[in-house]
């Protein structure tokens, strides 16, 4: 029989003060808590469960009066004591915008009290399943989608950690009643009493534990084997997504027997193409068809019977962001013309691949183009048509219906590479900025995978700066305008796109030059190495990628990645633009010399 693994050592070694020492939680006196709750009067109770009661009150924190939620655990519950310690440990280790914040605790004799930031909009479950309570109106679809994105980001942080907080965690009780909502409708994951620190190597590694969680949300594989993985949280999150879509609880015994369990019933409807039947009636006129299709596919994949077939939470975040872009009517620029605002069935075919030969056309701004036409235009991807190489593969120049485009052909299409390709297509499709090279279309077949971009008139600034034979000469004013354009593009990627994208390979060769009204315009290109990095966080990567001489030291030596890595690379690029020389200067029979060291 499996033994339950402890999250941070033996229970005897734990105390609230030692567990909270690494974080910013503080200890409160019982008298302070009693004052805030009017001595635990029922008049300020805002929630109640098996753990005890939750009270609303005000407490003085760092000299300010702060509105708080106070959870008083039932002291007679032995399990409650364990969960009390685990909650303090987890929320002292993990701090994130989309996790509930633990302000402090009280552990005076016979008391187990936790103090949190107060969430004025209640729980997701309240709004989905108790819409009439306190005159609540049903949540609109765009708000439900945003709440799912927030919760997914919080779970992704738990699962992946950061360089500052390298631990990983498995929540083990993801459900709509544990997703709290602040006054901006940002979602916060809460209730970490069942959480476990998870294995750091990969998503499929597991810890053995006794089975705990909530019926209707539990991963079937976990229930059968007691093998708890991060994919168990992914399964539960898939159920939460269905709750948001259907407006129904995870378990509803008031319905027909076949509909008691939301996950099984909804999965059958999605698989059989009857997704319209499961939509919350309040949403039928709100959800755009393409957003609905994407959202339902994500939820269905989260609920896959085999944990290894489920996406990671990082992948879920990207695809939910994509679904939001579809709902908001943002230009997807994948398989459709930029003027259209929806994604067709054809687009899904090209993203996810198919053996069908009936739809092998990509809708570009110049008109529909067949894959055969692309192959012909690149002379069957001849080296004579190659104009560069990026993170995905070789880039070819092609003329289609009179328009010159750049075609990237994915090299070495391994399973991991294909997953990265699909994720990048979803990510790049929502990007549109005057200082980014625009993605026109994408194709993903059985053996051929293509990205089609706009083609720039003057290639890269590397050619203009470093090659004496270049006819393009850059005066000081033009160089300053180029630098400003690159900075605007980077600002958009991380601050304005909503996706927090780190490019990872900013260099002169990846800055292309186009012309607008006779003026040169810099455009960032080659997103094959790009990654998502949540605001204010660093991530630890297993494989450092980029260009030697342009990598930030903390990234190159320790694998610590944040948007500041792009800032460092941009600094190197600025130096190259000012000096007109490459950072790496090779000399015959001598070591490479770097501008930064001169």
Coordinates of C-alpha atoms in Angstrom, one line a residue:
X1 CA 0.0 0.0 0.0
X2 CA 1.3 3.5 -0.9
X3 CA 2.3 5.8 1.9
X4 CA 1.2 9.4 1.9
X5 CA 4.2 11.6 1.1
X6 CA 4.8 14.6 3.3
X7 CA 5.1 18.0 1.6
X8 CA 8.0 19.3 3.6
X9 CA 9.3 16.8 6.1
X10 CA 7.8 15.2 9.2
X11 CA 4.7 16.6 10.8
X12 CA 6.6 16.9 14.1
X13 CA 9.0 19.3 12.6
X14 CA 6.3 21.7 11.4
X15 CA 4.9 24.7 13.2
X16 CA 3.1 27.8 11.8
X17 CA 6.0 30.1 12.7
X18 CA 8.7 28.0 11.0
X19 CA 6.5 27.3 7.9
X20 CA 5.7 31.0 7.4
X21 CA 9.3 32.2 8.1
X22 CA 10.3 32.2 4.4
X23 CA 7.2 34.1 3.4
X24 CA 5.5 37.3 4.4
X25 CA 2.8 35.8 6.6
X26 CA 2.6 37.0 10.2
X27 CA 1.2 35.7 13.4
X28 CA -1.8 37.4 15.0
X29 CA -3.0 37.3 18.6
X30 CA -6.4 35.8 19.3
X31 CA -7.5 39.1 20.7
X32 CA -6.8 40.8 17.4
X33 CA -8.9 38.2 15.5
X34 CA -11.7 38.4 18.1
X35 CA -11.8 42.2 17.7
X36 CA -12.0 41.9 13.9
X37 CA -14.9 39.4 14.0
X38 CA -16.8 40.8 16.9
X39 CA -15.8 37.7 18.9
X40 CA -16.8 35.4 16.0
X41 CA -20.3 36.5 15.8
X42 CA -22.5 34.8 13.2
X43 CA -23.4 38.2 11.7
X44 CA -20.1 38.4 9.9
X45 CA -19.9 34.8 8.7
X46 CA -19.5 34.7 4.9
X47 CA -18.9 31.0 4.4
X48 CA -19.0 27.6 6.2
X49 CA -17.9 24.1 5.5
X50 CA -16.4 21.0 7.1
X51 CA -13.3 22.9 8.1
X52 CA -15.3 25.5 10.1
X53 CA -16.5 29.1 9.4
X54 CA -15.1 32.0 7.4
X55 CA -15.7 35.5 8.8
X56 CA -15.4 39.0 7.2
X57 CA -13.6 41.7 9.2
X58 CA -11.0 44.4 9.3
X59 CA -7.5 44.0 10.7
X60 CA -4.5 46.4 11.1
X61 CA -1.7 45.2 8.8
X62 CA 1.5 47.4 8.5
X63 CA -0.4 50.3 10.0
X64 CA -3.3 50.1 7.6
X65 CA -6.9 48.8 8.2
X66 CA -7.3 45.9 5.7
X67 CA -10.5 44.0 4.8
X68 CA -9.8 40.4 5.4
X69 CA -11.4 36.9 5.3
X70 CA -10.8 34.9 8.5
X71 CA -11.0 31.1 8.4
X72 CA -11.4 29.5 11.8
X73 CA -10.8 25.7 11.6
X74 CA -12.6 23.2 13.7
X75 CA -10.1 22.3 16.4
X76 CA -11.6 18.9 16.9
X77 CA -10.6 17.7 13.4
X78 CA -7.2 15.9 13.3
X79 CA -7.2 16.3 9.6
X80 CA -7.9 20.0 10.0
X81 CA -4.7 20.4 11.9
X82 CA -2.7 18.9 9.1
X83 CA -4.4 20.9 6.5
X84 CA -3.9 24.1 8.6
X85 CA -0.1 23.5 8.5
X86 CA -0.1 22.6 4.8
X87 CA -2.0 25.8 4.0
X88 CA 0.5 28.0 5.8
X89 CA 3.4 26.2 4.2
X90 CA 2.1 26.4 0.6
X91 CA 0.9 30.0 0.7
X92 CA 4.2 31.0 2.4
X93 CA 6.2 29.4 -0.4
X94 CA 4.0 30.4 -3.3
X95 CA 3.1 34.0 -4.0
X96 CA 1.4 34.9 -7.3
X97 CA -1.2 37.3 -8.6
X98 CA -3.6 34.5 -9.3
X99 CA -3.2 32.7 -5.9
X100 CA -5.1 33.9 -2.8
X101 CA -2.8 35.8 -0.4
X102 CA -2.3 34.6 3.1
X103 CA -1.8 37.6 5.4
X104 CA -1.3 35.7 8.6
X105 CA -2.4 33.1 11.1
X106 CA -3.3 32.5 14.8
X107 CA -2.2 29.3 16.5
X108 CA -2.9 30.0 20.1
X109 CA -3.9 27.0 22.1
X110 CA -7.0 25.2 20.7
X111 CA -7.2 27.7 17.8
X112 CA -6.3 27.3 14.1
X113 CA -7.1 30.6 12.3
X114 CA -6.0 31.8 8.9
X115 CA -6.2 35.4 7.7
X116 CA -6.5 36.1 3.9
X117 CA -7.1 39.0 1.6
X118 CA -10.9 39.4 1.3
X119 CA -12.3 38.5 -2.1
X120 CA -15.5 40.7 -2.5
X121 CA -17.0 38.8 -5.5
X122 CA -17.1 35.4 -3.8
X123 CA -16.4 32.2 -5.6
X124 CA -16.8 31.1 -9.2
X125 CA -19.2 28.4 -7.9
X126 CA -21.5 31.0 -6.3
X127 CA -21.9 32.8 -9.6
X128 CA -22.4 29.7 -11.7
X129 CA -24.6 27.7 -9.5
X130 CA -26.3 30.2 -7.2
X131 CA -27.1 33.1 -9.7
X132 CA -30.2 34.2 -7.8
X133 CA -28.4 34.7 -4.5
X134 CA -28.0 38.3 -3.5
X135 CA -29.5 39.4 -6.8
X136 CA -26.6 38.0 -8.8
X137 CA -26.9 38.0 -12.6
X138 CA -25.4 35.3 -14.7
X139 CA -21.8 35.8 -15.5
X140 CA -21.3 36.8 -19.2
X141 CA -19.1 34.5 -21.3
X142 CA -16.2 36.9 -21.7
X143 CA -15.9 37.1 -17.9
X144 CA -16.1 33.4 -17.4
X145 CA -13.3 33.0 -20.0
X146 CA -11.1 35.5 -18.3
X147 CA -11.7 33.8 -14.9
X148 CA -10.6 30.5 -16.5
X149 CA -7.4 32.2 -17.8
X150 CA -6.6 33.7 -14.4
X151 CA -7.0 30.3 -12.7
X152 CA -5.0 28.5 -15.4
X153 CA -2.1 31.0 -14.9
X154 CA -2.2 30.4 -11.2
X155 CA -2.1 26.6 -11.6
X156 CA 0.7 26.9 -14.2
X157 CA 2.7 28.9 -11.6
X158 CA 2.2 26.1 -9.0
X159 CA 3.2 23.4 -11.5
X160 CA 6.3 25.1 -12.9
X161 CA 7.6 27.4 -10.2
X162 CA 10.2 30.1 -10.8
X163 CA 13.9 30.5 -10.3
X164 CA 13.2 32.4 -7.1
X165 CA 10.6 29.7 -6.0
X166 CA 11.9 26.5 -7.7
X167 CA 9.4 24.2 -5.9
X168 CA 6.5 22.7 -7.8
X169 CA 3.1 21.9 -6.2
X170 CA 0.1 19.8 -7.0
X171 CA -3.1 21.5 -5.7
X172 CA -5.2 18.3 -5.4
X173 CA -8.5 20.1 -4.9
X174 CA -9.1 22.3 -7.9
X175 CA -12.8 23.1 -8.1
X176 CA -15.1 26.1 -8.8
X177 CA -15.7 26.7 -5.1
X178 CA -11.9 27.1 -4.6
X179 CA -11.6 29.8 -7.2
X180 CA -12.2 33.2 -5.5
X181 CA -12.9 36.5 -7.3
X182 CA -11.6 39.9 -6.4
X183 CA -13.2 43.3 -7.2
X184 CA -11.6 43.3 -10.7
X185 CA -13.0 39.7 -11.4
X186 CA -9.5 38.3 -11.3
X187 CA -9.5 34.7 -10.2
X188 CA -7.4 33.5 -7.3
X189 CA -6.8 29.8 -6.5
X190 CA -7.5 29.0 -2.9
X191 CA -7.7 26.2 -0.3
X192 CA -4.3 24.6 -0.3
X193 CA -4.9 22.2 2.6
X194 CA -4.7 19.1 0.4
X195 CA -1.7 20.3 -1.7
X196 CA 1.5 18.4 -2.1
X197 CA 4.9 19.5 -3.2
X198 CA 5.3 17.7 -6.5
X199 CA 8.3 16.2 -8.4
X200 CA 10.4 18.7 -10.3
X201 CA 11.6 16.6 -13.2
X202 CA 8.5 16.3 -15.4
X203 CA 4.7 16.5 -15.4
X204 CA 4.3 12.7 -15.5
X205 CA 6.3 11.9 -12.4
X206 CA 4.1 11.3 -9.4
X207 CA 3.9 11.2 -5.6
X208 CA 2.0 8.3 -3.9
X209 CA -0.7 9.5 -1.6
X210 CA -4.0 8.4 0.0
X211 CA -6.9 9.5 -2.2
X212 CA -8.3 12.9 -1.3
X213 CA -10.2 15.5 -3.2
X214 CA -13.7 16.3 -4.3
X215 CA -16.0 13.8 -6.1
X216 CA -16.7 14.9 -9.6
X217 CA -13.3 16.5 -10.0
X218 CA -10.9 13.6 -9.2
X219 CA -8.7 12.2 -11.9
X220 CA -9.9 8.7 -12.6
X221 CA -6.2 7.5 -12.9
X222 CA -5.5 9.0 -9.5
X223 CA -8.5 7.3 -8.0
X224 CA -7.4 3.9 -9.3
X225 CA -3.7 4.0 -8.7
X226 CA -3.1 6.7 -6.0
X227 CA -0.5 8.1 -8.3
X228 CA -0.9 11.9 -8.0
X229 CA 0.6 14.0 -10.8
X230 CA 0.2 17.6 -12.0
X231 CA -2.0 16.1 -14.7
X232 CA -4.5 15.4 -11.9
X233 CA -4.9 19.1 -11.5
X234 CA -5.3 19.5 -15.3
X235 CA -8.2 17.0 -15.2
X236 CA -9.9 18.9 -12.4
X237 CA -9.4 22.2 -14.3
X238 CA -11.1 20.6 -17.3
X239 CA -14.2 20.0 -15.1
X240 CA -14.1 23.7 -14.0
X241 CA -14.0 24.7 -17.6
X242 CA -17.1 22.7 -18.3
X243 CA -18.8 24.2 -15.3
X244 CA -18.1 27.7 -16.8
X245 CA -19.4 26.6 -20.2
X246 CA -22.5 24.6 -19.0
X247 CA -23.4 26.5 -15.9
X248 CA -23.9 23.2 -14.1
X249 CA -22.1 21.7 -11.1
X250 CA -19.6 18.9 -11.4
X251 CA -22.2 16.5 -9.9
X252 CA -25.9 17.0 -10.2
X253 CA -28.1 14.2 -9.0
X254 CA -31.3 16.1 -9.9
X255 CA -30.8 15.3 -13.6
X256 CA -31.1 12.1 -15.6
X257 CA -28.7 9.4 -14.4
X258 CA -26.5 9.7 -17.6
X259 CA -26.0 13.4 -16.7
X260 CA -25.1 13.0 -13.0
X261 CA -21.4 13.5 -13.7
X262 CA -20.7 16.6 -15.7
X263 CA -17.4 15.4 -17.1
X264 CA -18.6 12.2 -18.7
X265 CA -21.8 13.7 -20.1
X266 CA -20.2 16.8 -21.6
X267 CA -17.3 14.7 -23.0
X268 CA -19.8 12.5 -24.9
X269 CA -21.6 15.5 -26.3
X270 CA -18.3 17.2 -27.4
X271 CA -17.0 14.0 -29.0
X272 CA -20.3 13.4 -30.8
X273 CA -20.4 17.0 -32.2
X274 CA -23.3 18.0 -29.9
X275 CA -21.4 20.8 -28.0
X276 CA -24.3 23.2 -28.5
X277 CA -26.5 21.1 -26.3
X278 CA -24.3 21.6 -23.2
X279 CA -24.0 25.4 -23.3
X280 CA -25.5 27.4 -20.4
X281 CA -28.8 28.8 -21.9
X282 CA -27.7 32.2 -20.6
X283 CA -24.8 32.1 -23.0
X284 CA -26.3 30.8 -26.2
X285 CA -26.3 34.3 -27.9
X286 CA -22.9 35.3 -26.5
X287 CA -20.3 32.7 -27.5
X288 CA -18.8 32.9 -30.9
X289 CA -18.7 29.6 -32.7
X290 CA -15.0 29.5 -33.2
X291 CA -14.3 30.4 -29.5
X292 CA -16.8 27.7 -28.5
X293 CA -15.0 25.1 -30.6
X294 CA -11.6 26.0 -29.2
X295 CA -12.8 26.1 -25.6
X296 CA -14.6 22.8 -25.8
X297 CA -11.5 21.1 -27.4
X298 CA -9.3 22.3 -24.6
X299 CA -11.7 21.1 -21.9
X300 CA -12.0 17.7 -23.7
X301 CA -8.3 17.3 -23.9
X302 CA -7.9 18.2 -20.2
X303 CA -10.2 15.3 -19.4
X304 CA -8.4 12.7 -21.5
X305 CA -8.4 9.3 -19.8
X306 CA -4.6 9.0 -20.1
X307 CA -2.7 11.7 -18.1
X308 CA 0.1 11.8 -20.7
X309 CA -2.4 12.8 -23.3
X310 CA -3.6 15.9 -21.3
X311 CA -2.0 19.2 -22.0
X312 CA 0.2 21.0 -19.5
X313 CA -1.3 24.1 -17.8
X314 CA 1.2 26.2 -19.8
X315 CA -0.4 24.9 -23.0
X316 CA -3.9 25.5 -21.5
X317 CA -3.0 29.1 -20.8
X318 CA -1.9 29.7 -24.4
X319 CA -5.0 28.1 -25.9
X320 CA -7.4 29.9 -23.6
X321 CA -5.7 33.2 -24.5
X322 CA -6.3 32.2 -28.1
X323 CA -10.0 31.4 -27.4
X324 CA -10.3 34.9 -25.8
X325 CA -8.8 36.5 -28.9
X326 CA -11.4 34.7 -31.0
X327 CA -14.2 35.8 -28.7
X328 CA -13.0 39.4 -28.7
X329 CA -12.8 39.4 -32.5
X330 CA -9.1 40.1 -32.6
X331 CA -7.4 39.3 -35.9
X332 CA -6.1 35.8 -35.8
X333 CA -4.0 36.0 -39.0
X334 CA -3.6 32.2 -39.1
X335 CA -5.4 30.7 -42.0
X336 CA -7.8 33.5 -42.7
X337 CA -7.6 36.9 -44.2
X338 CA -6.6 39.6 -41.7
X339 CA -10.0 41.4 -42.3
X340 CA -12.0 38.4 -41.0
X341 CA -12.7 38.0 -37.4
X342 CA -13.5 34.3 -37.1
X343 CA -11.5 31.0 -37.4
X344 CA -13.1 28.4 -39.6
X345 CA -13.0 24.6 -39.5
X346 CA -10.3 24.9 -42.1
X347 CA -8.1 26.7 -39.7
X348 CA -8.3 23.9 -37.1
X349 CA -7.4 21.5 -39.9
X350 CA -4.3 23.3 -40.6
X351 CA -3.2 23.8 -37.0
X352 CA -3.8 20.2 -35.8
X353 CA -3.1 18.3 -39.0
X354 CA -5.1 15.9 -41.1
X355 CA -4.7 13.2 -43.7
X356 CA -7.4 14.8 -45.8
X357 CA -6.4 16.3 -49.2
X358 CA -9.6 18.2 -49.9
X359 CA -8.7 21.3 -47.9
X360 CA -5.0 21.8 -48.6
X361 CA -5.4 25.6 -49.3
X362 CA -4.3 28.4 -47.1
X363 CA -6.2 31.7 -47.3
X364 CA -3.6 34.5 -47.5
X365 CA -4.1 38.2 -48.1
X366 CA -3.3 37.7 -51.7
X367 CA -6.0 34.9 -52.0
X368 CA -6.2 31.2 -51.5
X369 CA -3.0 29.3 -52.0
X370 CA -2.5 25.5 -52.3
X371 CA 0.4 23.7 -50.6
X372 CA 1.4 22.6 -54.1
X373 CA 1.7 26.2 -55.2
X374 CA 4.0 26.9 -52.2
X375 CA 6.2 23.9 -53.0
X376 CA 6.4 25.1 -56.6
X377 CA 7.2 28.7 -55.6
X378 CA 10.1 27.6 -53.4
X379 CA 11.4 25.3 -56.1
X380 CA 10.6 22.4 -53.8
X381 CA 12.3 24.2 -51.0
X382 CA 15.6 24.6 -52.9
X383 CA 18.6 26.1 -51.1
X384 CA 18.6 28.7 -53.9
X385 CA 15.4 30.1 -52.5
X386 CA 16.6 30.1 -48.9
X387 CA 17.0 33.5 -47.3
X388 CA 17.7 32.6 -43.7
X389 CA 17.3 30.2 -40.8
X390 CA 15.2 30.5 -37.6
X391 CA 14.3 28.6 -34.5
X392 CA 11.9 26.4 -36.5
X393 CA 13.9 25.8 -39.6
X394 CA 15.0 27.3 -42.9
X395 CA 13.2 30.3 -44.3
X396 CA 12.5 30.5 -48.1
X397 CA 11.4 33.3 -50.3
X398 CA 8.3 32.7 -52.5
X399 CA 6.0 34.7 -54.8
X400 CA 2.4 33.8 -54.5
X401 CA -0.3 35.6 -56.6
X402 CA 2.2 38.4 -57.1
X403 CA 2.9 38.9 -53.4
X404 CA 6.4 38.0 -52.0
X405 CA 6.2 36.1 -48.8
X406 CA 8.6 34.3 -46.4
X407 CA 8.0 30.6 -45.8
X408 CA 9.5 28.7 -42.9
X409 CA 9.6 25.0 -43.2
X410 CA 9.7 23.1 -39.9
X411 CA 12.8 20.9 -39.7
X412 CA 13.0 17.6 -37.8
X413 CA 9.3 17.4 -36.9
X414 CA 9.6 15.4 -33.7
X415 CA 6.6 15.0 -31.4
X416 CA 8.0 17.7 -29.1
X417 CA 8.7 20.0 -32.0
X418 CA 5.2 19.6 -33.4
X419 CA 3.7 20.4 -30.0
X420 CA 5.9 23.5 -29.9
X421 CA 4.9 24.4 -33.5
X422 CA 1.2 24.2 -32.7
X423 CA 1.6 26.2 -29.5
X424 CA 3.6 28.9 -31.3
X425 CA 1.0 29.2 -34.0
X426 CA -1.7 29.7 -31.4
X427 CA 0.4 32.3 -29.7
X428 CA 1.6 34.2 -32.8
X429 CA -1.8 34.3 -34.3
X430 CA -3.0 36.9 -31.8
X431 CA 0.0 39.2 -32.3
X432 CA -0.3 42.2 -34.5
X433 CA 2.0 45.2 -34.3
X434 CA 3.8 47.5 -36.8
X435 CA 7.1 46.4 -35.4
X436 CA 6.6 42.7 -35.6
X437 CA 6.7 40.6 -38.8
X438 CA 3.2 39.5 -39.5
X439 CA 2.2 35.8 -39.6
X440 CA -0.1 35.4 -42.7
X441 CA -0.8 31.7 -42.4
X442 CA 0.2 28.2 -41.3
X443 CA -0.1 24.7 -42.5
X444 CA 0.4 21.5 -40.5
X445 CA 0.0 18.2 -42.4
X446 CA 1.3 14.7 -41.8
X447 CA 4.9 15.4 -43.0
X448 CA 5.0 19.1 -43.9
X449 CA 4.6 22.0 -41.5
X450 CA 4.8 25.6 -42.8
X451 CA 4.6 29.2 -41.5
X452 CA 4.0 32.0 -44.0
X453 CA 5.1 35.5 -43.1
X454 CA 5.2 38.9 -44.8
X455 CA 8.6 39.3 -46.5
X456 CA 10.7 42.4 -45.9
X457 CA 12.3 44.4 -48.7
X458 CA 15.7 44.9 -47.1
X459 CA 16.4 41.7 -45.2
X460 CA 18.0 42.2 -41.7
X461 CA 19.8 45.1 -40.2
X462 CA 22.8 42.8 -39.8
X463 CA 23.3 42.9 -43.5
X464 CA 23.2 46.8 -43.5
X465 CA 25.5 47.1 -40.5
X466 CA 28.1 44.3 -40.9
X467 CA 28.4 43.6 -44.7
X468 CA 30.5 46.1 -46.7
X469 CA 28.8 45.1 -49.9
X470 CA 25.4 46.2 -48.7
X471 CA 23.9 49.0 -50.6
X472 CA 21.8 50.1 -47.6
X473 CA 23.5 52.8 -45.6
X474 CA 22.0 53.7 -42.2
X475 CA 22.5 57.3 -41.0
X476 CA 22.3 58.2 -37.3
X477 CA 18.7 59.3 -37.5
X478 CA 17.6 56.1 -39.2
X479 CA 19.5 54.0 -36.6
X480 CA 17.7 55.8 -33.8
X481 CA 14.3 55.2 -35.4
X482 CA 15.2 51.5 -35.8
X483 CA 16.1 51.3 -32.1
X484 CA 12.9 52.9 -31.2
X485 CA 10.9 50.6 -33.4
X486 CA 12.5 47.5 -31.8
X487 CA 11.8 48.8 -28.3
X488 CA 8.2 49.3 -29.2
X489 CA 7.9 45.8 -30.6
X490 CA 9.5 44.3 -27.4
X491 CA 7.2 46.5 -25.2
X492 CA 4.2 45.1 -27.1
X493 CA 5.3 41.5 -26.7
X494 CA 5.6 41.7 -23.0
X495 CA 3.3 44.5 -21.8
X496 CA 0.6 45.1 -24.4
X497 CA -0.1 41.7 -26.1
X498 CA -1.6 40.2 -23.0
X499 CA 0.6 37.1 -23.4
X500 CA 3.9 38.2 -21.7
X501 CA 6.1 36.8 -24.5
X502 CA 9.9 36.6 -24.2
X503 CA 11.5 36.4 -27.6
X504 CA 14.8 34.8 -26.5
X505 CA 16.8 35.6 -29.6
X506 CA 17.0 39.3 -30.1
X507 CA 19.9 40.1 -32.5
X508 CA 20.6 42.0 -35.6
X509 CA 19.9 39.0 -37.9
X510 CA 16.3 38.8 -36.5
X511 CA 15.5 42.5 -37.1
X512 CA 14.1 42.9 -40.6
X513 CA 13.7 46.1 -42.4
X514 CA 10.7 47.1 -44.4
X515 CA 9.6 50.4 -46.0
X516 CA 6.6 52.6 -45.2
X517 CA 6.2 55.8 -47.2
X518 CA 9.9 55.7 -48.1
X519 CA 11.0 55.3 -44.4
X520 CA 12.7 52.2 -43.0
X521 CA 10.7 50.3 -40.4
X522 CA 12.3 47.7 -38.1
X523 CA 10.3 44.5 -37.5
X524 CA 11.1 41.7 -35.0
X525 CA 11.1 38.3 -36.6
X526 CA 11.9 34.6 -35.9
X527 CA 9.8 33.6 -33.0
X528 CA 10.8 30.0 -33.0
X529 CA 12.4 30.2 -29.5
X530 CA 9.7 32.5 -27.9
X531 CA 8.3 31.5 -24.6
X532 CA 5.5 32.8 -22.2
X533 CA 6.7 34.3 -19.0
X534 CA 4.1 35.6 -16.5
X535 CA 4.3 39.2 -15.3
X536 CA 6.8 39.8 -12.6
X537 CA 8.1 36.2 -12.7
X538 CA 11.1 34.3 -13.8
X539 CA 11.0 30.7 -15.1
X540 CA 13.7 28.1 -15.0
X541 CA 14.3 26.5 -18.4
X542 CA 16.0 23.1 -19.0
X543 CA 17.5 24.0 -22.3
X544 CA 19.1 27.4 -22.9
X545 CA 18.6 28.6 -26.5
X546 CA 19.6 31.7 -28.3
X547 CA 22.8 33.2 -29.8
X548 CA 26.1 33.3 -28.0
X549 CA 27.2 36.8 -27.1
X550 CA 23.6 38.0 -26.8
X551 CA 22.4 35.9 -23.9
X552 CA 21.9 37.4 -20.5
X553 CA 24.3 35.9 -17.9
X554 CA 21.7 34.6 -15.5
X555 CA 19.9 32.9 -18.5
X556 CA 23.1 31.5 -20.1
X557 CA 24.6 30.2 -16.9
X558 CA 21.7 29.3 -14.7
X559 CA 18.7 29.0 -17.1
X560 CA 16.8 31.8 -15.4
X561 CA 14.5 33.4 -18.0
X562 CA 12.5 36.6 -17.7
X563 CA 11.7 39.5 -20.0
X564 CA 14.9 41.1 -18.7
X565 CA 16.8 38.5 -20.8
X566 CA 15.4 40.3 -23.9
X567 CA 16.3 43.6 -22.4
X568 CA 20.0 42.4 -22.1
X569 CA 20.0 41.2 -25.7
X570 CA 18.5 44.5 -26.8
X571 CA 21.4 46.3 -25.0
X572 CA 23.9 44.2 -27.0
X573 CA 22.0 45.1 -30.2
X574 CA 22.1 48.8 -29.3
X575 CA 25.8 48.6 -28.9
X576 CA 26.1 46.9 -32.3
X577 CA 24.0 49.6 -34.0
X578 CA 26.0 52.4 -32.4
X579 CA 29.4 50.8 -33.3
X580 CA 28.4 49.3 -36.7
X581 CA 30.2 46.1 -35.7
X582 CA 29.0 42.7 -34.7
X583 CA 29.3 41.8 -31.0
X584 CA 31.2 38.7 -31.9
X585 CA 34.3 39.5 -33.9
X586 CA 36.2 36.5 -35.3
X587 CA 39.9 36.8 -36.1
X588 CA 42.0 34.1 -37.9
X589 CA 43.8 31.8 -35.5
X590 CA 42.6 33.8 -32.5
X591 CA 39.8 33.6 -30.0
X592 CA 36.5 35.4 -30.8
X593 CA 36.5 39.0 -29.4
X594 CA 33.3 40.5 -28.0
X595 CA 32.4 44.2 -28.1
X596 CA 31.2 43.9 -24.5
X597 CA 34.7 43.0 -23.4
X598 CA 36.6 45.6 -25.4

